[in-house]
Amino acid sequence: MTTAFPSSLYACPCSDLSSAPTPSSKRASIQPNTLELSGDQAFNPHSPRANYALYPLSDLLYCEECDEIRCPRCWTEEILYWYCPNCLFDVPSSTVKGDGNRCSRSCYNCPSCTTPLQITQVSHRDEGLLKPTDAAGGDETYVLQCQYCDWSSLEIDVRFSKPTKITEQLAKQRKARVSGKEDTAPSDKKVTAPDDVFASLVSFYKDQLDESGDSRNPYSNSPYNSPANLARIMSLYGGLSYNALKKTREKPQPMREALGAPEGLFSFGTDRSDTEIISRMQTSGWDATPTAEQQLSAPVNHDIRFADELWPSATQLRTRRAKRCKNCRHIIARQEPKVGNMRYKIRLLAMNYIPRLSIRPLHPTMPLTNPAFNLKPEMPQHELLQPHKAQQYVLTIRNALFETVKISLATPATTPGKVASRVTILCPSFTVGPAGDVWDEALSASAEPNSDGGRKAAMASLTGSSESSDRQPEAGKIWERTRNSTSVIVEVVPGALQQPPSIVRKTDKELADEELEEDDDVLEVPVYVRTEWEMEVKPGESVQAKKDANAMPGEKVGKELGYWVVLAVGRIAG
Amino acid sequence: MTSKPAAPSNRQSSSAIPLVKPQCKIHPSATVADKAQLIGPHVIEIDEGAVIHPHAKIKAEYGNIAIGKGTIVSEKAIVGLSEESGEDTTLVVGEGVSIESGAIVEARKIGDHATLGINCRVGEGAVLGKWCKIAPLCEVGPNEVLDDYTVVFGEGRKGRRVDVVVRDRKEVREARLKGTEMERQLLRGIIVDMSLIS
C-alpha cells in the first residue's frame, strides 16, 4: 500500500474491522496481560475493506473528552467561512445563501481550460479607419485573458471599460445582447416567429414581475431573493397577522404563466427552425460543441450549442471547515477565522496523545533514506524479503503523554491473508517513560553509559564498538529504552508466496483463492496496542460520565486505549 | 558555448556517442550563451538576433537544425532529434519562436512566432503552423500537423483550439511581437555572447 518500507498505519477503533481481541477461552488460566489472538479476530490488512480503515498517524485526530481516536469517518465537519480561492476574500454566509456560492467580485474562469482569467488591457483601434490627428492615441479597454490557453473575452466580443466590477459589466453586455436579438426586425414572418414569441413572452414576464424590481442573480436558486417574493410566499398559507389571514380568504392572484399567444405562449411544433444550428454542427463536428461540464458551468452557458460561444463562469467559492467529534460534539480542530491565516486555534492531533510505533531492521543492509530527500524521481529500490529466512526488526514505541504508559502488544502468530508469515514479539508487555521538556532530561542523571561526555564515551565512539552491536536479542527483554521511547525486537519469518504443490487436487475455487492479487506479497503485520496510564483529575475540570464519575479532583484515574496498527515491513520475493 | 563532451544525457541514446563539435553557421548578431550546448556532427544554423540561453541543448546528432531570426531558446530546452530517423532531415525553427525552458522539440518544422510552453513535448516529424501556442506540459504527437494559430492546451482534439483573436486582430499580434522584442533586448543585455570565441 505504501511505497516506502517500513511504515506504519493506524486503524481507527470506529471501524468494525478493528474489534478488540478477547482473551482466548481455551486457556485454563487466563492471565489478563497476555492476549491470545485467533486468526479471524485479528485485523486483516489485506482485506479490501482495510484500505478504508487504515490511516497514517498524521491524518488522525483525538478527542480529549471521549479519550478516543477520531478518523475522517468519525468526525463531522462544519463550515467556518466561505472564501474565493482567487481573490482570497471572505464572503459572509448570508451573501452565499442569497447569491449562490460564486465570487461576486471579478474572478472568472476560462470556459475552455477553467483556469482563472486575468484582466488585461488592450488597445482599441479599429482597422481601416483613418486615425484623426487629434485622437487620444487608441483608448484602452480591458478584456479577460487566460494565461494558459490564450482564450480571451474578445472571442465572444466582450470588452470592459474599467477593470473593476466585471460582474456588472458582463451582466449588462449579456442583457444587451439578449434584448438586441429580440429587437432585430423579422425579415420573414415564418422563420422568425420564434423571435416574436420570445419577445412577447419576455415582456409578459417582465410585467408579472414588475413588483420585485431587484436585479436577478443568475447563480441563486433561492426563491427568497426579493422582499416581494418572500412576502408572497409567506402569505401563501396565511401570513403572520389577522389581516393577512383575512386577505388569503379573498383569492390572491399568484403569479401566473402565460395563457395564450398574445402573452407569448409558444407550443413546441415541428416547424422549429434549428436547421442552422444542425447544419453548423454537421460541418464542425462533435468537438465544436461544449461538453456537459462546460454547459453546466454557468447558467448563461446552459443553452449554448457551440464551444466558441461559451461565456466565462464565476469562480466557485471554497469553504474552511472545523472538525467535531461525532459523539461528544467537542471541537477537535479549528482554524483562525481570518482567511489567509493557517494557524490552528484548536488542534488535537492523535500523535500528541497516542503512542507512536515505528519499525526498522535490526541489521540494516541498506541505508535508511527518508523519502523526502530523494533527488531522483524514481522509487528507491527496496530489498525483497526472502521467504523462510528469519528477520529481526526493532519496534520503537514513542510516548507522547506526560505520564508513564504501560503498553501491551498482541499480534497473531501468523499474519492473516494469503501469505502466512510468522511473527513473534519478543517482549510484548512493557512500560514507556513520559515525554517531557528537554530540561528534564538534562537535569536528571542519565542512565546510559555511553551518553555522558566522559572518557568512556569518547573511547567507545572512537573505536566504534559498543555493546549494542554485539548484543543478541533475548525473549522477554527490552532492547533499548530512552526517556520517552522503548524498543523491542520483533522476529518475522516471511512465508512463501506460493503454496508447495500438494498431492491432493485442488478445486478451481481453491486455486482461484490462492492466486495472489496486487499487494498480497507485502508483509503487513497487524499489532494490537493496548496502552494504560493514569491521569490526574485536575480540580475544576469537568468530570466526564461513567468511569470518572466517582473520582474526586486530585485523585488518579486509570485510562486505557486500544487500537490496531499495521506495520508494513516489506515485499516478499518469489 | 561549449562543444566539448558533456555528461551523457539522461535520455535513451543507443551508444555513448563522443560529443562532436558541430559545424555552426552562427550569425554575428545572434547571442549564444557560454554554457549552451551545441552538439554535432550535423550543421547548426542560427540566424540573426536569436538568443540561446545557457544550458540549452541544441543537438544536431541525427539531422541539421536551423534556428530562425529572433528565436529564443530557453535553458534546459532540447532541440533536436533523439533517434535515428532515416532520411537526412533538417529541423527548422521559424522566426520569432519562443521555446520555453524544458521544452523537448523534435518537430520537423515550427512556424513563425510560435510559443512552445514550459516542459512541453513536440514529437518527431510534427509540423506546427505560425503563431501556434503549446501550453505548458502539453504534448504534440509525432507527425501531427497543426494549422496556423492553433492553441494546444489539452489532450486530443478537444484540447486544440484555433485562436481567432490572434488570427483576426492585428493589434494583438503586434502587441505580442513587441513583447518578444523587449524580451530579446533584455536577454541580450544579460547573456554574454560567446559564439565568436572558441
Short mmCIF file of N, CA, C and O in Angstrom, two decimals, chain A residues 39-97:
data_model
loop_
_atom_site.label_atom_id
_atom_site.label_comp_id
_atom_site.label_asym_id
_atom_site.label_seq_id
_atom_site.Cartn_x
_atom_site.Cartn_y
_atom_site.Cartn_z
N GLY A 39 -6.95 -16.35 14.53
CA GLY A 39 -6.77 -15.76 13.20
C GLY A 39 -7.89 -14.85 12.77
O GLY A 39 -7.67 -13.79 12.22
N ASP A 40 -9.13 -15.25 13.04
CA ASP A 40 -10.20 -14.43 12.47
C ASP A 40 -10.53 -13.22 13.32
O ASP A 40 -11.27 -12.35 12.91
N GLN A 41 -9.99 -13.14 14.52
CA GLN A 41 -10.23 -11.94 15.29
C GLN A 41 -9.30 -10.83 14.90
O GLN A 41 -9.55 -9.67 15.17
N ALA A 42 -8.19 -11.22 14.33
CA ALA A 42 -7.17 -10.21 14.07
C ALA A 42 -7.58 -9.34 12.90
O ALA A 42 -8.38 -9.71 12.06
N PHE A 43 -7.02 -8.18 12.87
CA PHE A 43 -7.25 -7.24 11.80
C PHE A 43 -6.54 -7.75 10.55
O PHE A 43 -5.35 -8.01 10.58
N ASN A 44 -7.26 -7.91 9.48
CA ASN A 44 -6.64 -8.42 8.26
C ASN A 44 -6.30 -7.25 7.36
O ASN A 44 -7.18 -6.65 6.76
N PRO A 45 -5.04 -6.88 7.26
CA PRO A 45 -4.72 -5.70 6.46
C PRO A 45 -4.86 -5.93 4.97
O PRO A 45 -4.84 -4.99 4.19
N HIS A 46 -5.00 -7.20 4.56
CA HIS A 46 -5.14 -7.46 3.13
C HIS A 46 -6.58 -7.47 2.69
O HIS A 46 -6.86 -7.61 1.51
N SER A 47 -7.50 -7.37 3.60
CA SER A 47 -8.89 -7.39 3.15
C SER A 47 -9.19 -6.08 2.43
O SER A 47 -8.62 -5.05 2.76
N PRO A 48 -10.07 -6.09 1.45
CA PRO A 48 -10.32 -4.87 0.68
C PRO A 48 -10.88 -3.76 1.55
O PRO A 48 -10.64 -2.59 1.29
N ARG A 49 -11.60 -4.11 2.62
CA ARG A 49 -12.16 -3.06 3.47
C ARG A 49 -11.09 -2.40 4.32
O ARG A 49 -11.31 -1.31 4.83
N ALA A 50 -9.96 -3.05 4.47
CA ALA A 50 -8.94 -2.46 5.33
C ALA A 50 -8.41 -1.16 4.76
O ALA A 50 -7.96 -0.29 5.50
N ASN A 51 -8.46 -1.02 3.45
CA ASN A 51 -7.99 0.22 2.85
C ASN A 51 -8.71 1.43 3.39
O ASN A 51 -8.16 2.52 3.46
N TYR A 52 -9.96 1.23 3.77
CA TYR A 52 -10.76 2.36 4.20
C TYR A 52 -10.67 2.59 5.69
O TYR A 52 -11.21 3.55 6.21
N ALA A 53 -10.03 1.69 6.39
CA ALA A 53 -9.95 1.84 7.84
C ALA A 53 -8.57 2.28 8.30
O ALA A 53 -8.42 2.67 9.44
N LEU A 54 -7.56 2.20 7.43
CA LEU A 54 -6.20 2.50 7.87
C LEU A 54 -5.81 3.90 7.46
O LEU A 54 -6.05 4.33 6.35
N TYR A 55 -5.17 4.61 8.38
CA TYR A 55 -4.75 5.98 8.11
C TYR A 55 -3.34 6.19 8.63
O TYR A 55 -2.96 5.62 9.64
N PRO A 56 -2.57 7.03 7.98
CA PRO A 56 -1.29 7.41 8.60
C PRO A 56 -1.56 8.27 9.82
O PRO A 56 -2.60 8.93 9.92
N LEU A 57 -0.62 8.27 10.74
CA LEU A 57 -0.86 8.95 12.01
C LEU A 57 -1.13 10.43 11.82
O LEU A 57 -1.84 11.06 12.60
N SER A 58 -0.60 11.00 10.75
CA SER A 58 -0.80 12.43 10.54
C SER A 58 -2.25 12.76 10.20
O SER A 58 -2.66 13.91 10.29
N ASP A 59 -3.04 11.75 9.80
CA ASP A 59 -4.42 12.04 9.42
C ASP A 59 -5.40 11.91 10.57
O ASP A 59 -6.58 12.13 10.40
N LEU A 60 -4.92 11.45 11.71
CA LEU A 60 -5.85 11.15 12.79
C LEU A 60 -5.87 12.25 13.83
O LEU A 60 -4.84 12.84 14.16
N LEU A 61 -7.06 12.49 14.38
CA LEU A 61 -7.19 13.44 15.47
C LEU A 61 -7.64 12.68 16.72
O LEU A 61 -7.90 11.47 16.65
N TYR A 62 -7.72 13.39 17.82
CA TYR A 62 -8.01 12.72 19.09
C TYR A 62 -9.01 13.57 19.85
O TYR A 62 -8.87 14.78 19.90
N CYS A 63 -10.01 12.93 20.42
CA CYS A 63 -10.98 13.69 21.20
C CYS A 63 -10.63 13.56 22.67
O CYS A 63 -10.60 12.45 23.21
N GLU A 64 -10.38 14.69 23.32
CA GLU A 64 -9.95 14.64 24.71
C GLU A 64 -11.08 14.25 25.64
O GLU A 64 -10.86 13.66 26.69
N GLU A 65 -12.31 14.61 25.28
CA GLU A 65 -13.43 14.29 26.17
C GLU A 65 -13.70 12.79 26.18
O GLU A 65 -13.93 12.19 27.20
N CYS A 66 -13.74 12.23 24.96
CA CYS A 66 -14.06 10.80 24.88
C CYS A 66 -12.82 9.92 25.05
O CYS A 66 -12.95 8.72 25.18
N ASP A 67 -11.64 10.51 25.00
CA ASP A 67 -10.39 9.74 25.06
C ASP A 67 -10.33 8.70 23.97
O ASP A 67 -10.04 7.53 24.21
N GLU A 68 -10.66 9.11 22.77
CA GLU A 68 -10.64 8.15 21.68
C GLU A 68 -10.03 8.79 20.44
O GLU A 68 -10.07 10.00 20.28
N ILE A 69 -9.55 7.90 19.57
CA ILE A 69 -9.01 8.38 18.30
C ILE A 69 -10.18 8.74 17.38
O ILE A 69 -11.21 8.07 17.39
N ARG A 70 -10.00 9.79 16.61
CA ARG A 70 -11.03 10.16 15.65
C ARG A 70 -10.42 10.17 14.26
O ARG A 70 -9.43 10.82 14.00
N CYS A 71 -11.06 9.44 13.34
CA CYS A 71 -10.57 9.38 11.97
C CYS A 71 -11.52 10.18 11.09
O CYS A 71 -12.58 10.58 11.54
N PRO A 72 -11.20 10.40 9.83
CA PRO A 72 -12.10 11.19 9.00
C PRO A 72 -13.52 10.63 8.91
O PRO A 72 -14.43 11.34 8.52
N ARG A 73 -13.71 9.34 9.28
CA ARG A 73 -15.08 8.83 9.23
C ARG A 73 -15.85 9.10 10.50
O ARG A 73 -17.07 9.02 10.51
N CYS A 74 -15.15 9.39 11.59
CA CYS A 74 -15.90 9.60 12.82
C CYS A 74 -15.76 11.03 13.33
O CYS A 74 -15.86 11.26 14.52
N TRP A 75 -15.52 11.96 12.45
CA TRP A 75 -15.69 13.34 12.85
C TRP A 75 -16.61 14.01 11.84
O TRP A 75 -16.71 13.59 10.71
N THR A 76 -17.30 15.05 12.29
CA THR A 76 -18.15 15.82 11.37
C THR A 76 -17.46 17.14 11.08
O THR A 76 -16.71 17.65 11.89
N GLU A 77 -17.75 17.66 9.91
CA GLU A 77 -17.12 18.92 9.54
C GLU A 77 -18.19 19.99 9.49
O GLU A 77 -19.29 19.74 9.03
N GLU A 78 -17.86 21.15 9.96
CA GLU A 78 -18.81 22.24 9.81
C GLU A 78 -18.09 23.44 9.22
O GLU A 78 -16.90 23.65 9.44
N ILE A 79 -18.83 24.22 8.48
CA ILE A 79 -18.22 25.29 7.69
C ILE A 79 -17.95 26.50 8.58
O ILE A 79 -18.83 26.99 9.26
N LEU A 80 -16.70 26.97 8.53
CA LEU A 80 -16.34 28.15 9.30
C LEU A 80 -16.63 29.42 8.51
O LEU A 80 -17.24 30.36 8.99
N TYR A 81 -16.10 29.43 7.29
CA TYR A 81 -16.37 30.58 6.44
C TYR A 81 -16.17 30.17 4.99
O TYR A 81 -15.58 29.15 4.69
N TRP A 82 -16.68 31.03 4.13
CA TRP A 82 -16.54 30.82 2.69
C TRP A 82 -15.54 31.83 2.15
O TRP A 82 -15.51 32.96 2.59
N TYR A 83 -14.77 31.44 1.14
CA TYR A 83 -13.82 32.40 0.56
C TYR A 83 -13.61 32.05 -0.91
O TYR A 83 -13.88 30.94 -1.34
N CYS A 84 -13.15 33.04 -1.63
CA CYS A 84 -12.87 32.82 -3.05
C CYS A 84 -11.41 32.44 -3.19
O CYS A 84 -10.54 33.14 -2.67
N PRO A 85 -11.09 31.35 -3.91
CA PRO A 85 -9.69 30.93 -3.97
C PRO A 85 -8.80 31.87 -4.78
O PRO A 85 -7.59 31.84 -4.65
N ASN A 86 -9.37 32.72 -5.62
CA ASN A 86 -8.54 33.65 -6.39
C ASN A 86 -8.25 34.94 -5.66
O ASN A 86 -7.12 35.34 -5.51
N CYS A 87 -9.32 35.62 -5.24
CA CYS A 87 -9.08 36.91 -4.61
C CYS A 87 -8.95 36.81 -3.11
O CYS A 87 -8.65 37.79 -2.44
N LEU A 88 -9.16 35.61 -2.55
CA LEU A 88 -8.98 35.36 -1.12
C LEU A 88 -9.79 36.32 -0.26
O LEU A 88 -9.35 36.77 0.78
N PHE A 89 -10.97 36.65 -0.72
CA PHE A 89 -11.83 37.50 0.07
C PHE A 89 -12.83 36.63 0.80
O PHE A 89 -13.39 35.70 0.25
N ASP A 90 -13.07 37.01 2.04
CA ASP A 90 -14.07 36.34 2.86
C ASP A 90 -15.46 36.71 2.34
O ASP A 90 -15.72 37.87 2.08
N VAL A 91 -16.34 35.73 2.20
CA VAL A 91 -17.70 36.05 1.75
C VAL A 91 -18.64 35.69 2.89
O VAL A 91 -18.65 34.55 3.33
N PRO A 92 -19.43 36.63 3.38
CA PRO A 92 -20.31 36.29 4.50
C PRO A 92 -21.37 35.28 4.08
O PRO A 92 -21.81 35.26 2.93
N SER A 93 -21.77 34.42 5.02
CA SER A 93 -22.63 33.31 4.63
C SER A 93 -24.01 33.80 4.18
O SER A 93 -24.70 33.13 3.43
N SER A 94 -24.41 34.99 4.63
CA SER A 94 -25.70 35.49 4.17
C SER A 94 -25.63 35.78 2.67
O SER A 94 -26.56 35.50 1.92
N THR A 95 -24.52 36.33 2.23
CA THR A 95 -24.35 36.59 0.80
C THR A 95 -24.32 35.29 0.03
O THR A 95 -24.88 35.19 -1.07
N VAL A 96 -23.70 34.28 0.62
CA VAL A 96 -23.62 33.00 -0.09
C VAL A 96 -25.01 32.41 -0.24
O VAL A 96 -25.38 31.89 -1.29
N LYS A 97 -25.81 32.52 0.81
CA LYS A 97 -27.16 31.96 0.70
C LYS A 97 -28.00 32.73 -0.30
O LYS A 97 -28.84 32.16 -0.98
#
